[in-house]
GROMACS .gro file of C-alpha atoms in nm:
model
  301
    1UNK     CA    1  -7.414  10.514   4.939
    2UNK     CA    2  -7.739  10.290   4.974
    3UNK     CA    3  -7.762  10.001   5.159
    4UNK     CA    4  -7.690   9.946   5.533
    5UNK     CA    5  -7.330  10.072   5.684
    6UNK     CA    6  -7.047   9.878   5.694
    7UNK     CA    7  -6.804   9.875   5.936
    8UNK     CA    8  -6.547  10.091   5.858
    9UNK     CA    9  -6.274   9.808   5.696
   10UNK     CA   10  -6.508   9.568   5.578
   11UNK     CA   11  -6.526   9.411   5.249
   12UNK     CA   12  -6.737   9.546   4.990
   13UNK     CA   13  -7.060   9.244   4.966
   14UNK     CA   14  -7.016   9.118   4.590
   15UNK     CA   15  -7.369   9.096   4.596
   16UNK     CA   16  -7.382   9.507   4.708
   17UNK     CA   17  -7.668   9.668   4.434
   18UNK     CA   18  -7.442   9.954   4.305
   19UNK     CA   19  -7.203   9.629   4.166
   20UNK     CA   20  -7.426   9.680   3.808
   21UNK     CA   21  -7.391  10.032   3.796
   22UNK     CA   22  -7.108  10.239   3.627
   23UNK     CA   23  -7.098  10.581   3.753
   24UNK     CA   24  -7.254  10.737   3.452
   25UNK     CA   25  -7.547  10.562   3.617
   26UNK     CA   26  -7.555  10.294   3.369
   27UNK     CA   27  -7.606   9.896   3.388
   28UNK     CA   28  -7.313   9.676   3.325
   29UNK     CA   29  -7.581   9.483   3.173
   30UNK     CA   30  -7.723   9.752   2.946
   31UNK     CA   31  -7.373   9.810   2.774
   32UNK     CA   32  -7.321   9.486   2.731
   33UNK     CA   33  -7.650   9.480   2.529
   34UNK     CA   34  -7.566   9.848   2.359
   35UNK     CA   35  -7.195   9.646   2.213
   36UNK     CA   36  -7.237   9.496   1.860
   37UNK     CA   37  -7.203   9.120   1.829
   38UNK     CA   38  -6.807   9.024   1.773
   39UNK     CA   39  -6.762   8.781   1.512
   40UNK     CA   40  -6.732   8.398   1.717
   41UNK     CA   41  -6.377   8.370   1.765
   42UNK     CA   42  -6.223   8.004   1.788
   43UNK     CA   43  -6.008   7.949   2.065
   44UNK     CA   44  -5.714   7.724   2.038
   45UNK     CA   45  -5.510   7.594   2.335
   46UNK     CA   46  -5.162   7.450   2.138
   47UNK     CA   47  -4.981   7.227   2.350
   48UNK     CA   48  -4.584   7.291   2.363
   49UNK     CA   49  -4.438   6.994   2.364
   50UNK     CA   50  -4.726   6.917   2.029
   51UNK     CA   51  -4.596   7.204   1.874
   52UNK     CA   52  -4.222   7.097   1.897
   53UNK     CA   53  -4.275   6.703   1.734
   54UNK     CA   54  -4.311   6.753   1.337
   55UNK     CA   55  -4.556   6.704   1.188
   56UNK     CA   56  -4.698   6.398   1.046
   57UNK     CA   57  -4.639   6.283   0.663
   58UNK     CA   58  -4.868   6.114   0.476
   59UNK     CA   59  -4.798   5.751   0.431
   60UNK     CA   60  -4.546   5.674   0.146
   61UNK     CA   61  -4.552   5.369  -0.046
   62UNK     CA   62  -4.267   5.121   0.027
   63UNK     CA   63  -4.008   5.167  -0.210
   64UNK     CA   64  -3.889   4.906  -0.356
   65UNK     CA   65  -3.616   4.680  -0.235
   66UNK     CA   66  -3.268   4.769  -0.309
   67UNK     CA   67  -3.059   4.506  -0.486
   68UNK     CA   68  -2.834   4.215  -0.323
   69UNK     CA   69  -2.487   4.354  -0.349
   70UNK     CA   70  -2.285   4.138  -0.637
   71UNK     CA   71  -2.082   3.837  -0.471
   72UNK     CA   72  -1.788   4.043  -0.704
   73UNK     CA   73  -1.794   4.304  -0.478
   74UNK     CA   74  -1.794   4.078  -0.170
   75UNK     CA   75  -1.486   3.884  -0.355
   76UNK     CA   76  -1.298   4.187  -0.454
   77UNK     CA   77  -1.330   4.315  -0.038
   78UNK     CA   78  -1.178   3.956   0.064
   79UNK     CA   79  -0.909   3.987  -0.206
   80UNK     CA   80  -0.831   4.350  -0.088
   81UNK     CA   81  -0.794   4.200   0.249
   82UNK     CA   82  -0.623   3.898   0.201
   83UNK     CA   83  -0.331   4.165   0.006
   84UNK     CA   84  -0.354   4.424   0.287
   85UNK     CA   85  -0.288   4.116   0.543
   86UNK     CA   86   0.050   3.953   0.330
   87UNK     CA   87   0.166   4.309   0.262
   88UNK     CA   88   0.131   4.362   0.662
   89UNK     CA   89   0.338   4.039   0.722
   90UNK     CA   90   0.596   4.118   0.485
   91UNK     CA   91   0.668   4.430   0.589
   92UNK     CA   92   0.688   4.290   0.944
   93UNK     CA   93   0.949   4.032   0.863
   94UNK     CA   94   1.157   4.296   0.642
   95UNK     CA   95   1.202   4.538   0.940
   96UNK     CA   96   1.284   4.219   1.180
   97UNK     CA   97   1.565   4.134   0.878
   98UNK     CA   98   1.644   4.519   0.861
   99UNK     CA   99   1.701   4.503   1.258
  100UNK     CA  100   1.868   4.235   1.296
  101UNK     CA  101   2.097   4.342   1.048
  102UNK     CA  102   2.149   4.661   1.193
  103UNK     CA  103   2.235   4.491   1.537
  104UNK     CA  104   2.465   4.225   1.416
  105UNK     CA  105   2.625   4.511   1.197
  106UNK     CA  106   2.642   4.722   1.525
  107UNK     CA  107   2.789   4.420   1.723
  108UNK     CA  108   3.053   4.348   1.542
  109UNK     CA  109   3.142   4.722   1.498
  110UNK     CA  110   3.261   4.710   1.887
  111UNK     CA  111   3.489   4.349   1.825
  112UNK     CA  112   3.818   4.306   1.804
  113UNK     CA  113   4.008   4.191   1.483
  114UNK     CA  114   4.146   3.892   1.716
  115UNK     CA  115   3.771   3.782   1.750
  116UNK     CA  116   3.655   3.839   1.434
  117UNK     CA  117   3.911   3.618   1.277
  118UNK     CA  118   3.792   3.366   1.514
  119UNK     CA  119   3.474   3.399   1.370
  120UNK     CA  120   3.576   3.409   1.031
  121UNK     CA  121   3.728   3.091   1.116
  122UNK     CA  122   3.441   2.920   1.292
  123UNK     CA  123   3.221   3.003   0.975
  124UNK     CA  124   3.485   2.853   0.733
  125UNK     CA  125   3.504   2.532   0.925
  126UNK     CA  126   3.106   2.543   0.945
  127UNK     CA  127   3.102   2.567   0.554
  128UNK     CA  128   3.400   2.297   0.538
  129UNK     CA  129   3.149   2.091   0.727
  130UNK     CA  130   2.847   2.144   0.550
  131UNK     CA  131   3.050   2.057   0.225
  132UNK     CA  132   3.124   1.738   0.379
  133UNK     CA  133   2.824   1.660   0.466
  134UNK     CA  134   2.695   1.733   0.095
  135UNK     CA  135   2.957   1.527  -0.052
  136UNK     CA  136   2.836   1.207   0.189
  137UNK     CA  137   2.496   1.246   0.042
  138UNK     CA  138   2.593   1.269  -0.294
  139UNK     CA  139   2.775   0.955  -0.256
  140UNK     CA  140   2.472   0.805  -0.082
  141UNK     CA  141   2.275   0.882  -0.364
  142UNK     CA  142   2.542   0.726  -0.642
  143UNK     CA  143   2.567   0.441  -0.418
  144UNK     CA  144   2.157   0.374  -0.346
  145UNK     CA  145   2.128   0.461  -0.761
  146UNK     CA  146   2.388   0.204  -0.853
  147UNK     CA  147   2.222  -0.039  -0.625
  148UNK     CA  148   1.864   0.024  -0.812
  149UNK     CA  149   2.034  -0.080  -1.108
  150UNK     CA  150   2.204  -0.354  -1.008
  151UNK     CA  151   1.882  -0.497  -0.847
  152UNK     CA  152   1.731  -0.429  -1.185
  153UNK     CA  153   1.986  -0.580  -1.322
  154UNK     CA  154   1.964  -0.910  -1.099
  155UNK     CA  155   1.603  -0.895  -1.105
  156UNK     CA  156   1.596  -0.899  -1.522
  157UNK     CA  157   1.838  -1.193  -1.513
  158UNK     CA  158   1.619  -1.406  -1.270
  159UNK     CA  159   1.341  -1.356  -1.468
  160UNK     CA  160   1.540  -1.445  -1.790
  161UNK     CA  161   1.641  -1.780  -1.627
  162UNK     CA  162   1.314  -1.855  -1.434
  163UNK     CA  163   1.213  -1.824  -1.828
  164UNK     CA  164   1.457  -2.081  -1.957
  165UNK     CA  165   1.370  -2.308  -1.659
  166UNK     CA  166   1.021  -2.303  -1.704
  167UNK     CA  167   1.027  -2.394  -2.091
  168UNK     CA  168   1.343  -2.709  -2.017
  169UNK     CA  169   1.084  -2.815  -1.736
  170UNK     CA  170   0.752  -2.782  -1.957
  171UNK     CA  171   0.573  -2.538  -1.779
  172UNK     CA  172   0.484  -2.311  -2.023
  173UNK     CA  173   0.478  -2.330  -2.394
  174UNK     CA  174   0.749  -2.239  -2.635
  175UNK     CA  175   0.811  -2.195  -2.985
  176UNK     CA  176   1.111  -2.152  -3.221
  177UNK     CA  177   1.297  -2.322  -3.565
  178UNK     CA  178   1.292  -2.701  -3.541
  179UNK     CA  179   1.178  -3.032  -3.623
  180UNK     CA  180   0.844  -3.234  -3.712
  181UNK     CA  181   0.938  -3.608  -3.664
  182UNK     CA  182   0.678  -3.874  -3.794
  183UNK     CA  183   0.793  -4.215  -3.686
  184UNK     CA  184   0.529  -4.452  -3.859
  185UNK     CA  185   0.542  -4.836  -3.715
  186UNK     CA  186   0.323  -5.009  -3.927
  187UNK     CA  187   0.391  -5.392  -3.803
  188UNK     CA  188   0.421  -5.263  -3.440
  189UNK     CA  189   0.761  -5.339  -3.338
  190UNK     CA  190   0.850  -5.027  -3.271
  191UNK     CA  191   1.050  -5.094  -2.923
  192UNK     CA  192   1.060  -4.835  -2.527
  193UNK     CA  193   1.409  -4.838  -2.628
  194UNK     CA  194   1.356  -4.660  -2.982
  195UNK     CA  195   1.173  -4.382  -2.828
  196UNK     CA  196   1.426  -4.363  -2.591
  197UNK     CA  197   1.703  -4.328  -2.801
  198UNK     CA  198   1.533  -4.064  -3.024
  199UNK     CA  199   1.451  -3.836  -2.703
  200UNK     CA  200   1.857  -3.905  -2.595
  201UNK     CA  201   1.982  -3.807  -2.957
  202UNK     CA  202   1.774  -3.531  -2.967
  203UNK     CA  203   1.897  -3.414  -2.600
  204UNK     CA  204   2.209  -3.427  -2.699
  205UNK     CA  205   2.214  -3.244  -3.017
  206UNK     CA  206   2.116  -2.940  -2.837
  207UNK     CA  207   1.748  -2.994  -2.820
  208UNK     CA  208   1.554  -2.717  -2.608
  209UNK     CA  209   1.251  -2.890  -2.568
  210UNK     CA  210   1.018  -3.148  -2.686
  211UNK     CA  211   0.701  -3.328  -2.712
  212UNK     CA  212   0.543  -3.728  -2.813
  213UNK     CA  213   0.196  -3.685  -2.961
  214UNK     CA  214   0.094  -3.438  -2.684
  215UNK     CA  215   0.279  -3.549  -2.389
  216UNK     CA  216   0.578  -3.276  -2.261
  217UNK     CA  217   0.899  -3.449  -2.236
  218UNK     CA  218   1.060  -3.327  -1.917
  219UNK     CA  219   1.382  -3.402  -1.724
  220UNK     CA  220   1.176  -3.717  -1.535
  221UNK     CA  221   0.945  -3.818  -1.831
  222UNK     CA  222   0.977  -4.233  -1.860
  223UNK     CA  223   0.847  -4.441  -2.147
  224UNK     CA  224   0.690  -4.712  -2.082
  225UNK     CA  225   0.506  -5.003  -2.218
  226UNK     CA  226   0.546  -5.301  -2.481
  227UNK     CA  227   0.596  -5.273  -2.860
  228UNK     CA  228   0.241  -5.170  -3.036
  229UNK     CA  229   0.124  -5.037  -2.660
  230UNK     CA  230   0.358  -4.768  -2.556
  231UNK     CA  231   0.306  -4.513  -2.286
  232UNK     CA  232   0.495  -4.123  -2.217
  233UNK     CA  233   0.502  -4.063  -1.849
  234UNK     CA  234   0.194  -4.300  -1.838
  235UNK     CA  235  -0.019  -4.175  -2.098
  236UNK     CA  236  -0.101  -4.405  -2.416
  237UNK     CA  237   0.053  -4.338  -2.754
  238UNK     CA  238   0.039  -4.455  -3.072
  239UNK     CA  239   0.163  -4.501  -3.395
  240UNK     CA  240   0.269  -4.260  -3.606
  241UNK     CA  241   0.440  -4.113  -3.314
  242UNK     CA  242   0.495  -3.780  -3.387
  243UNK     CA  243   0.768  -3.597  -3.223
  244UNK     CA  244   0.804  -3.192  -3.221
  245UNK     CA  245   1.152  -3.054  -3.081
  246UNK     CA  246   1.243  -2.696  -3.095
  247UNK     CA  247   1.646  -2.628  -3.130
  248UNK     CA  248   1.935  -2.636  -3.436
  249UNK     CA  249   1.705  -2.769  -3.733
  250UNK     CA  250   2.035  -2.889  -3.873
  251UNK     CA  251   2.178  -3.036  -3.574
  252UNK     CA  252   1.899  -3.258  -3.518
  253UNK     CA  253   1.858  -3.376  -3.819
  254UNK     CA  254   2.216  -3.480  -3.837
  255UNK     CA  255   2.176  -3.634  -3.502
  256UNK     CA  256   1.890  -3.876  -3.614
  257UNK     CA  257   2.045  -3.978  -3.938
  258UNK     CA  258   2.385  -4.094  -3.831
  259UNK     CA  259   2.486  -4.418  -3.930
  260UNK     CA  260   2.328  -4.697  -3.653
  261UNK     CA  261   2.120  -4.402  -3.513
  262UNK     CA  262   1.711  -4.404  -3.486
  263UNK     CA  263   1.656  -4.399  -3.845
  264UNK     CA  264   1.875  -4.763  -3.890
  265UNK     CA  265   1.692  -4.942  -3.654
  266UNK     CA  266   1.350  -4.826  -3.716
  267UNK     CA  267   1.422  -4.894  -4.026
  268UNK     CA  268   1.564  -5.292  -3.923
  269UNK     CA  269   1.228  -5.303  -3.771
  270UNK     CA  270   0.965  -5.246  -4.032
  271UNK     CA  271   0.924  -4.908  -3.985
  272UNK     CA  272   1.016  -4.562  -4.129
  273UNK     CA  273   1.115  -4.242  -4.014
  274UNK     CA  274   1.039  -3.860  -4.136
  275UNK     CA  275   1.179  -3.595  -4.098
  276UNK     CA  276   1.076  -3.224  -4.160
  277UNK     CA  277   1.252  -2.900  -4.131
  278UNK     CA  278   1.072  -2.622  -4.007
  279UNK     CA  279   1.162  -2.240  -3.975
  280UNK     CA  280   0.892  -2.220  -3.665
  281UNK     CA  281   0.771  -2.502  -3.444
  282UNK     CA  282   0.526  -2.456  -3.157
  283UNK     CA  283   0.565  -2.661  -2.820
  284UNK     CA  284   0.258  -2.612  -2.645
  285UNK     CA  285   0.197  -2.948  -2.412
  286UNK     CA  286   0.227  -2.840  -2.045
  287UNK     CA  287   0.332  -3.043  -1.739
  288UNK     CA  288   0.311  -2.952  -1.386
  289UNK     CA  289   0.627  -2.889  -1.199
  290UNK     CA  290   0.813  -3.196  -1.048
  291UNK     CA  291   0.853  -3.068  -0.688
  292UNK     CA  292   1.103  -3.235  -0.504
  293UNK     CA  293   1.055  -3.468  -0.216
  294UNK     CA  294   1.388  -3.432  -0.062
  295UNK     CA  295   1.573  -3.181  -0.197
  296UNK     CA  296   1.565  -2.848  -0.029
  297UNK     CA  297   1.741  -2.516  -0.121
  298UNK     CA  298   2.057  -2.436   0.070
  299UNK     CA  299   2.007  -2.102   0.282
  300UNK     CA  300   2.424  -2.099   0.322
  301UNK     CA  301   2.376  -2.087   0.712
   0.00000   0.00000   0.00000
């Protein structure tokens, strides 16, 4: 061994000169040199936890975007659930019904014959009641019908009569078979007490209604005036004073003629009077309702 001694344990020096040598007397170095040149190998240090994630894809292209479902579909699920929900109920109340069937069935398994005749009678007086009861309304009903008719009834008779009052009062117009009088006083004598009479012969031959050259005769109407300047209820007429009246054509023509009637003494007087027969006559002078300045209706109390 060259060099200088050791101690005996000591560590061999790295940098010692026989490191290089093999013991064939040979460099390290030399072999190296004598060893053909290896191909350059590539190391690779792979990382575990790289090698367990997968491995990237490429990039797709977004597909395209899948179609709104159809409101059908959405309809037909609310339908299905609206049916799944009344089927649930219905079978619900049948098995309450079924049980409380089977318990009343079961309770009156254990009763005596005494009590169920007691409640065989408490349900036939129950029913006897609740026929009673059916028959009252029934009878309610007649009576509440019968009373709709007679108020319909009543109700189509006032209005028949507030009909008939309105045309004796002149209120509204009227027409029907009558007369056309034409009382012509050429010399102007014609007298308040000719008109007079004519209006009370017609009255009382059954005459409905009436008028004097466009004035309404009414239950108050007054003539007025002096011969050649006569008045109706204070409006001017004059000559030839035609009257219209509306009742029995035949009647009234009777009434004017008889003997000493209108006819006579217009006649006495100058004048003339004629008379015409009609199948229709029209009334149609109004005059406002006379209301009374006294008089009040009688309440009965």
């Amino acid at each position: 061994m060259s060099g200088p001694d050791r101690p005996a344990g000591a560590p061999e020096d790295p940098q010692d000169g026989t490191d290089g040598v093999r013991d064939d007397g040979v460099r390290d170095d030399d072999a190296v040199h004598e060893q053909p040149p290896d191909e350059p190998v590539e190391e690779r240090t792979e990382d575990p936890a790289a090698a367990q994630r997968p491995r990237e894809q490429p990039p797709e292209e977004p597909a395209a975007a899948a179609p709104a479902p159809a409101p059908r579909r959405r309809r037909s699920s609310l339908v299905a659930a609206s049916l799944i929900a009344v089927l649930t109920v219905l079978l619900g109340f049948a098995i309450a019904v079924q049980v409380r069937s089977t318990d009343t069935g079961e309770a009156l398994e254990g009763v005596r014959e005494e009590d169920l005749i007691g409640i065989l009678d408490d349900l036939d007086a129950r029913e006897d009641r609740l026929r009673a009861q059916i028959a009252d309304q029934r009878a309610a009903l007649r009576e509440l019908s019968d009373t709709d008719s007679r108020a319909a009834a009543a109700l189509a008779d006032a209005s028949e009569r507030a009909e008939a009052l309105a045309v004796l009062n002149g209120t509204v117009a009227a027409e029907g078979p009558g007369l056309v009088i034409t009382i012509r006083d050429p010399e102007g004598q014609v007298r308040v007490a000719d008109l007079l009479d004519a209006v009370q012969e017609l009255r009382g031959a059954g005459a409905e209604t009436m008028q004097i050259d466009g004035v309404r005769v009414g239950v108050s109407t007054a003539v007025t005036g002096t011969p050649g300047d006569l008045r109706v209820d204070g409006r001017p007429v004059t000559a030839p004073y035609e009257v219209v009246v509306i009742g029995s054509a035949q009647d009234l023509r009777t009434a004017m003629s008889i003997p000493g009637g209108v006819v006579d003494r217009v006649g006495r007087q100058g004048g003339s009077v004629d008379i015409e027969q009609r199948d229709r006559v029209v009334v149609d002078a109004l005059r406002p309702l006379d209301e009374p300045q006294y008089a009040q209706p009688d309440t009965g109390d």
